[in-house]
Coordinates of C-alpha atoms in Angstrom, one line a residue:
M19 CA 0.0 0.0 0.0
N20 CA 1.6 3.3 -1.1
R21 CA -0.4 5.5 1.3
P22 CA -0.9 5.5 5.1
I23 CA -3.4 2.8 6.4
R24 CA -6.7 4.4 7.4
I25 CA -8.1 3.0 10.7
G26 CA -11.5 3.5 12.1
L27 CA -11.0 3.1 15.8
I28 CA -14.0 2.6 18.1
A29 CA -13.4 2.6 21.9
E30 CA -15.2 3.5 25.1
G31 CA -14.4 7.1 25.5
A32 CA -12.0 10.0 26.1
T33 CA -9.6 7.9 28.3
E34 CA -8.6 6.0 25.1
L35 CA -9.5 8.5 22.4
G36 CA -8.6 11.9 23.9
K37 CA -10.2 15.0 22.4
S38 CA -11.4 13.2 19.3
V39 CA -14.4 11.7 21.1
P40 CA -16.8 14.2 22.8
Y41 CA -18.6 15.3 19.6
I42 CA -18.1 15.1 15.9
K43 CA -19.9 17.3 13.4
P44 CA -21.6 15.3 10.6
E45 CA -19.3 16.8 8.0
E46 CA -16.2 15.5 9.9
G47 CA -17.3 11.9 9.6
G48 CA -14.9 9.8 7.5
K49 CA -12.2 12.5 7.7
T50 CA -8.7 12.1 9.2
I51 CA -8.5 12.9 12.9
P52 CA -5.9 15.7 13.4
R53 CA -2.9 14.5 15.3
G54 CA -3.5 17.0 18.0
S55 CA -6.9 15.5 18.7
E56 CA -5.7 11.9 19.1
G57 CA -5.5 10.1 22.4
A58 CA -3.5 7.4 24.2
L59 CA -4.9 4.4 22.3
H60 CA -4.2 5.9 19.0
T61 CA -0.6 6.4 20.1
L62 CA -0.2 2.8 21.4
I63 CA -1.5 1.5 18.0
R64 CA 0.7 3.9 16.0
R65 CA 3.8 2.8 18.0
D66 CA 3.3 -0.9 17.5
L67 CA 2.6 -0.5 13.8
K68 CA 5.9 1.5 13.6
N69 CA 7.6 -1.4 15.2
I70 CA 6.7 -3.6 12.2
G71 CA 7.8 -1.0 9.7
I72 CA 4.6 0.9 9.1
S73 CA 5.7 4.4 9.8
E74 CA 2.4 6.2 9.0
C75 CA -1.2 5.6 9.6
N76 CA -4.3 7.8 9.8
F77 CA -7.2 7.4 12.2
V78 CA -10.6 8.3 10.8
H79 CA -13.6 10.0 12.5
R80 CA -16.7 7.8 12.7
H81 CA -19.9 9.3 11.3
P82 CA -22.2 10.3 14.2
T83 CA -25.6 8.6 14.1
L84 CA -28.8 10.7 14.0
K85 CA -29.3 10.2 17.7
E86 CA -25.7 11.3 18.5
D87 CA -26.1 14.3 16.3
R88 CA -29.2 15.4 18.1
K89 CA -27.6 14.9 21.5
R90 CA -24.4 16.4 20.3
K91 CA -22.6 13.6 22.1
L92 CA -21.0 10.4 20.9
R93 CA -21.9 7.1 22.6
T94 CA -19.3 6.0 25.2
G95 CA -18.8 3.1 27.6
H96 CA -19.4 -0.5 26.8
S97 CA -22.6 0.3 25.0
I98 CA -20.4 0.8 21.9
L99 CA -20.7 -3.0 21.6
D100 CA -24.5 -2.7 21.0
K101 CA -25.4 -4.6 17.7
K102 CA -27.8 -2.0 16.3
Y103 CA -25.5 0.9 17.1
L104 CA -22.5 -0.8 15.5
A105 CA -24.4 -1.7 12.4
Q106 CA -25.3 2.0 11.9
L107 CA -21.8 3.1 12.6
I108 CA -20.0 0.6 10.3
I109 CA -22.3 0.9 7.3
A110 CA -21.9 4.7 7.4
W111 CA -18.2 4.5 6.6
K112 CA -17.5 4.6 2.9
L113 CA -15.2 1.9 1.5
E114 CA -12.5 4.5 0.6
E115 CA -12.6 6.0 4.1
V116 CA -11.3 3.0 6.1
D117 CA -9.0 0.1 5.5
L118 CA -9.2 -1.4 8.9
I119 CA -11.8 -1.2 11.7
V120 CA -10.6 -1.7 15.3
I121 CA -12.8 -1.9 18.4
V122 CA -11.5 -1.9 22.0
A123 CA -13.5 -2.3 25.1
D124 CA -12.8 -2.7 28.8
A125 CA -13.4 -6.2 30.3
D126 CA -14.1 -4.6 33.7
D127 CA -14.8 -7.4 36.2
I128 CA -16.9 -9.6 33.8
L129 CA -14.3 -11.0 31.4
P130 CA -16.3 -13.9 30.1
T131 CA -19.4 -11.8 29.4
R132 CA -17.4 -9.0 27.8
K133 CA -15.5 -11.4 25.7
N134 CA -18.7 -12.9 24.4
E135 CA -20.1 -9.3 23.7
L136 CA -16.9 -8.4 21.8
E137 CA -17.2 -11.5 19.6
K138 CA -20.8 -10.6 18.7
A139 CA -19.7 -7.0 18.1
L140 CA -17.0 -8.2 15.7
K141 CA -19.5 -10.3 13.8
T142 CA -21.7 -7.2 13.4
I143 CA -18.8 -5.2 12.2
R144 CA -17.8 -7.8 9.6
D145 CA -21.4 -8.2 8.4
N146 CA -21.7 -4.5 7.8
H147 CA -18.2 -3.7 6.5
L148 CA -18.9 -4.1 2.8
D149 CA -16.7 -4.2 -0.3
I150 CA -17.5 -2.6 -3.7
N151 CA -19.9 -5.4 -4.5
E152 CA -21.6 -5.0 -1.2
Q153 CA -20.2 -8.2 0.1
P154 CA -19.0 -8.5 3.8
I155 CA -15.3 -7.9 4.4
Y156 CA -14.2 -10.4 7.0
D157 CA -10.5 -9.8 7.3
R158 CA -10.2 -6.1 7.9
S159 CA -11.4 -5.8 11.5
I160 CA -10.1 -6.8 15.0
G161 CA -11.2 -6.4 18.5
G162 CA -9.3 -6.0 21.8
L163 CA -10.2 -6.4 25.4
A164 CA -8.4 -4.2 28.0
I165 CA -8.2 -6.5 31.0
R166 CA -9.5 -5.1 33.3
N167 CA -9.5 -1.6 31.8
F168 CA -7.4 0.7 29.6
E169 CA -5.6 2.1 32.6
T170 CA -4.1 -1.4 33.1
W171 CA -2.3 -1.1 29.8
L172 CA -0.9 2.2 30.7
L173 CA 0.3 0.8 34.1
G174 CA 1.9 -2.1 32.3
D175 CA 5.2 -0.2 32.6
M176 CA 4.8 1.1 36.2
H177 CA 8.4 2.2 36.4
T178 CA 8.1 4.7 33.6
V179 CA 4.7 5.9 34.8
A180 CA 6.2 6.6 38.3
K181 CA 9.2 8.3 36.7
I182 CA 7.1 10.7 34.6
L183 CA 4.6 11.5 37.2
K184 CA 7.3 11.7 40.0
V185 CA 5.1 9.7 42.4
E186 CA 5.5 6.4 44.2
L187 CA 3.3 3.6 43.0
S188 CA 2.6 0.6 45.1
P189 CA 3.6 -2.6 43.2
I190 CA 0.7 -4.5 41.6
E191 CA 1.9 -8.0 41.0
D192 CA -0.9 -9.3 38.8
L193 CA -2.2 -6.4 36.8
E194 CA -4.8 -8.3 34.8
N195 CA -6.4 -9.7 38.0
S196 CA -6.3 -6.4 39.9
D197 CA -9.3 -4.2 40.4
D198 CA -7.2 -1.3 41.5
T199 CA -5.5 -0.2 38.3
K200 CA -7.9 2.6 37.3
T201 CA -8.0 4.0 40.8
A202 CA -4.2 3.7 41.1
L203 CA -3.6 5.7 38.0
E204 CA -6.2 8.3 38.8
N205 CA -4.8 8.8 42.3
A206 CA -1.2 9.0 40.9
I207 CA -2.3 11.7 38.4
A208 CA -4.2 13.6 41.2
K209 CA -1.1 13.6 43.4
S210 CA 1.4 14.4 40.6
K211 CA 2.6 17.9 39.8
Y212 CA 3.2 16.8 36.2
L213 CA 1.5 19.3 33.8
S214 CA 0.1 21.1 36.9
D215 CA -0.1 24.3 34.9
Q216 CA -3.0 22.7 33.0
T217 CA -6.1 23.3 35.1
T218 CA -8.7 22.1 32.6
N219 CA -10.3 18.7 32.4
Q220 CA -7.9 18.0 29.5
R221 CA -5.0 17.4 31.9
P222 CA -5.8 13.8 32.7
L223 CA -6.2 13.1 29.0
Q224 CA -3.0 14.8 28.1
I225 CA -1.1 12.9 30.8
R226 CA -2.5 9.5 29.5
W227 CA -1.4 10.5 26.0
N228 CA 2.1 11.4 27.2
L229 CA 2.3 8.1 29.1
A230 CA 1.3 6.2 26.0
R231 CA 4.2 7.8 24.1
E232 CA 6.8 6.8 26.7
I233 CA 5.9 3.5 28.3
D234 CA 7.9 0.4 27.2
L235 CA 5.5 -1.6 25.1
S236 CA 7.5 -4.8 25.4
I237 CA 7.0 -4.6 29.2
V238 CA 3.3 -3.9 28.7
K239 CA 2.9 -7.0 26.6
I240 CA 4.6 -9.1 29.4
R241 CA 2.5 -7.6 32.2
C242 CA -0.7 -7.7 30.1
P243 CA -0.4 -11.0 28.2
N244 CA -4.2 -11.7 27.8
G245 CA -5.1 -8.1 26.9
Y246 CA -2.6 -5.9 25.3
K247 CA -0.3 -8.7 23.9
V248 CA -3.2 -10.5 22.3
F249 CA -4.7 -7.3 20.9
V250 CA -1.4 -6.3 19.2
A251 CA -0.8 -9.8 17.8
S252 CA -4.3 -9.6 16.1
L253 CA -3.6 -6.1 14.9
I254 CA -0.3 -7.0 13.3
T255 CA -1.7 -10.2 11.7
V256 CA -4.5 -8.2 10.0
V257 CA -2.3 -5.3 9.0
K258 CA 0.3 -7.4 7.3
N259 CA -2.4 -8.8 5.0
I260 CA -3.7 -5.4 3.9

């Protein structure tokens, strides 16, 4: 492919997607998300694609549904896995707008249930991602489960997080079986003086974005083998076949 891969990324909210998520004007649907509006999950994906020689990729805005446009707010949380919602979302993307569709959700404390929901969501995506002949495209979409949540992935390299935030973090031996990761990161950000000159609600998002740029992804894969490592392996397999 002689141009950057175009990725339609669906995730639970601003924690992952940064400033790109609160609201999208209908005319922005299908257009490239400006780099300055990306978030931590965009960065993790971009870095791992660069590790396999893909130096450039573009993330594409989703098209807001009529309901989202009326409310002036995009759907967030695990309800992004809803079958009807996903069908509307996927079929709205034109073939030339996206090469790859990625969906990431938090497992929370109900891993088997969320895993089943993600599998159903992927089927919906594949049934509604159509080629030029309006036939389903089954090999251009992947799903990921953040076990237990996206903060777990950012805390995968706790040493770097503590170094950047200049705070002490209590060791968490088994990250994927801990229900404290989200609280631990939120508390660390609250105590930290890092980016303290930013007093808006964008500070926590900017910090997460900066952490995503700096953490050692090889360590994150070791500490999050069932979540991040599996997700990246699926991502790389699909991308290599595009």
